PDB file of C-alpha atoms in Angstrom:
ATOM      1  CA  MET A   1      79.840-142.194-116.314  1.00  0.00           C
ATOM      2  CA  ASP A   2      79.792-141.249-112.555  1.00  0.00           C
ATOM      3  CA  ILE A   3      77.364-139.363-110.755  1.00  0.00           C
ATOM      4  CA  ALA A   4      78.116-137.616-107.339  1.00  0.00           C
ATOM      5  CA  LYS A   5      75.624-136.082-105.219  1.00  0.00           C
ATOM      6  CA  LYS A   6      75.734-133.542-102.440  1.00  0.00           C
ATOM      7  CA  THR A   7      72.895-131.726-100.466  1.00  0.00           C
ATOM      8  CA  GLU A   8      73.266-128.234 -99.150  1.00  0.00           C
ATOM      9  CA  GLY A   9      69.961-127.414 -97.459  1.00  0.00           C
ATOM     10  CA  ASP A  10      67.253-127.439 -99.917  1.00  0.00           C
ATOM     11  CA  ARG A  11      69.722-127.555-102.872  1.00  0.00           C
ATOM     12  CA  MET A  12      71.017-130.835-104.534  1.00  0.00           C
ATOM     13  CA  ILE A  13      74.207-130.692-106.424  1.00  0.00           C
ATOM     14  CA  ILE A  14      74.939-133.271-108.913  1.00  0.00           C
ATOM     15  CA  ALA A  15      78.205-133.712-110.616  1.00  0.00           C
ATOM     16  CA  VAL A  16      78.261-135.799-113.589  1.00  0.00           C
ATOM     17  CA  THR A  17      81.572-137.184-115.133  1.00  0.00           C
ATOM     18  CA  GLY A  18      82.048-139.046-118.380  1.00  0.00           C
ATOM     19  CA  ARG A  19      80.131-139.282-121.479  1.00  0.00           C
ATOM     20  CA  VAL A  20      76.342-138.973-121.499  1.00  0.00           C
ATOM     21  CA  ASP A  21      74.908-141.127-124.473  1.00  0.00           C
ATOM     22  CA  THR A  22      72.396-143.754-125.167  1.00  0.00           C
ATOM     23  CA  THR A  23      74.228-146.157-122.753  1.00  0.00           C
ATOM     24  CA  THR A  24      74.729-143.851-119.759  1.00  0.00           C
ATOM     25  CA  ALA A  25      71.507-141.641-120.237  1.00  0.00           C
ATOM     26  CA  PRO A  26      69.280-144.051-118.253  1.00  0.00           C
ATOM     27  CA  GLU A  27      71.573-143.929-115.252  1.00  0.00           C
ATOM     28  CA  LEU A  28      71.572-140.022-115.408  1.00  0.00           C
ATOM     29  CA  ASP A  29      67.848-139.978-115.878  1.00  0.00           C
ATOM     30  CA  ALA A  30      67.359-142.169-112.771  1.00  0.00           C
ATOM     31  CA  GLY A  31      69.831-139.895-110.687  1.00  0.00           C
ATOM     32  CA  LEU A  32      67.930-136.803-111.518  1.00  0.00           C
ATOM     33  CA  LYS A  33      64.568-138.058-110.774  1.00  0.00           C
ATOM     34  CA  LEU A  34      65.791-138.993-107.349  1.00  0.00           C
ATOM     35  CA  ALA A  35      66.879-135.366-106.646  1.00  0.00           C
ATOM     36  CA  GLY A  36      63.759-134.318-104.849  1.00  0.00           C
ATOM     37  CA  ASN A  37      64.934-130.947-103.796  1.00  0.00           C
ATOM     38  CA  GLU A  38      63.649-127.387-104.411  1.00  0.00           C
ATOM     39  CA  THR A  39      66.964-126.388-106.238  1.00  0.00           C
ATOM     40  CA  LEU A  40      69.013-128.637-108.352  1.00  0.00           C
ATOM     41  CA  THR A  41      72.543-127.582-109.468  1.00  0.00           C
ATOM     42  CA  LEU A  42      73.697-129.865-112.259  1.00  0.00           C
ATOM     43  CA  ASP A  43      77.553-129.793-112.683  1.00  0.00           C
ATOM     44  CA  LEU A  44      78.495-130.997-116.240  1.00  0.00           C
ATOM     45  CA  SER A  45      82.271-129.764-116.022  1.00  0.00           C
ATOM     46  CA  GLY A  46      83.408-133.413-116.253  1.00  0.00           C
ATOM     47  CA  VAL A  47      81.296-134.152-119.356  1.00  0.00           C
ATOM     48  CA  PRO A  48      83.019-134.078-122.611  1.00  0.00           C
ATOM     49  CA  TYR A  49      80.346-135.442-124.780  1.00  0.00           C
ATOM     50  CA  MET A  50      76.312-135.560-124.593  1.00  0.00           C
ATOM     51  CA  SER A  51      74.108-137.219-127.171  1.00  0.00           C
ATOM     52  CA  SER A  52      70.333-136.548-127.756  1.00  0.00           C
ATOM     53  CA  ALA A  53      69.599-139.136-125.094  1.00  0.00           C
ATOM     54  CA  GLY A  54      71.441-136.888-122.494  1.00  0.00           C
ATOM     55  CA  LEU A  55      69.600-133.797-123.844  1.00  0.00           C
ATOM     56  CA  ARG A  56      66.298-135.563-123.280  1.00  0.00           C
ATOM     57  CA  CYS A  57      67.458-136.252-119.572  1.00  0.00           C
ATOM     58  CA  LEU A  58      68.113-132.559-119.126  1.00  0.00           C
ATOM     59  CA  LEU A  59      64.885-131.322-120.575  1.00  0.00           C
ATOM     60  CA  THR A  60      62.891-133.862-118.429  1.00  0.00           C
ATOM     61  CA  ALA A  61      64.622-132.815-115.394  1.00  0.00           C
ATOM     62  CA  GLN A  62      64.057-129.061-116.110  1.00  0.00           C
ATOM     63  CA  LYS A  63      60.127-129.847-116.729  1.00  0.00           C
ATOM     64  CA  THR A  64      60.004-131.985-113.438  1.00  0.00           C
ATOM     65  CA  MET A  65      61.690-129.221-111.410  1.00  0.00           C
ATOM     66  CA  MET A  66      59.551-126.474-112.787  1.00  0.00           C
ATOM     67  CA  ALA A  67      56.381-128.645-112.432  1.00  0.00           C
ATOM     68  CA  GLY A  68      57.316-128.958-108.688  1.00  0.00           C
ATOM     69  CA  GLY A  69      57.866-125.239-108.150  1.00  0.00           C
ATOM     70  CA  GLY A  70      61.676-125.737-108.162  1.00  0.00           C
ATOM     71  CA  SER A  71      64.541-124.672-110.305  1.00  0.00           C
ATOM     72  CA  MET A  72      67.576-126.312-112.105  1.00  0.00           C
ATOM     73  CA  THR A  73      70.785-124.591-113.078  1.00  0.00           C
ATOM     74  CA  ILE A  74      73.547-126.257-115.211  1.00  0.00           C
ATOM     75  CA  VAL A  75      76.991-125.216-114.535  1.00  0.00           C
ATOM     76  CA  GLY A  76      80.447-126.275-115.910  1.00  0.00           C
ATOM     77  CA  VAL A  77      79.365-126.753-119.674  1.00  0.00           C
ATOM     78  CA  GLN A  78      82.390-127.762-121.640  1.00  0.00           C
ATOM     79  CA  ALA A  79      82.613-126.248-125.162  1.00  0.00           C
ATOM     80  CA  ALA A  80      81.648-129.386-127.123  1.00  0.00           C
ATOM     81  CA  VAL A  81      78.449-129.883-125.027  1.00  0.00           C
ATOM     82  CA  ARG A  82      77.637-126.187-125.053  1.00  0.00           C
ATOM     83  CA  GLU A  83      77.741-126.317-128.825  1.00  0.00           C
ATOM     84  CA  VAL A  84      75.242-129.195-128.888  1.00  0.00           C
ATOM     85  CA  LEU A  85      73.055-127.142-126.542  1.00  0.00           C
ATOM     86  CA  ASP A  86      73.387-124.260-128.677  1.00  0.00           C
ATOM     87  CA  ILE A  87      72.673-125.943-132.126  1.00  0.00           C
ATOM     88  CA  THR A  88      69.533-127.742-130.701  1.00  0.00           C
ATOM     89  CA  GLY A  89      68.197-124.623-128.959  1.00  0.00           C
ATOM     90  CA  PHE A  90      68.476-126.196-125.651  1.00  0.00           C
ATOM     91  CA  SER A  91      70.563-123.222-124.318  1.00  0.00           C
ATOM     92  CA  SER A  92      67.663-120.974-124.532  1.00  0.00           C
ATOM     93  CA  ILE A  93      65.451-123.400-122.726  1.00  0.00           C
ATOM     94  CA  LEU A  94      67.704-124.495-119.932  1.00  0.00           C
ATOM     95  CA  THR A  95      69.224-122.392-117.269  1.00  0.00           C
ATOM     96  CA  LEU A  96      72.993-122.398-117.930  1.00  0.00           C
ATOM     97  CA  ALA A  97      75.268-120.417-115.584  1.00  0.00           C
TER      98      ALA A  97
END
């Protein structure tokens, strides 16, 4: 898994490439905790698979952003990951664009 970060004003854009699973989720979790911006855009267009460990990272990031008065938007969700988000109900909790 690879994580690329870019800042545009108060917005952090994090692009993730590769599988997000039990092995790689801690790295994603650490990367999301370091965002520290008011607005976070998480680009998952390079993520073909996400396990429950990855879902936990997304939910934790969403809660952290909201608690700090910020927002998180997830973009570029591939069909397989979108299906997991839909089945688990996460698509109604998270902001997907």
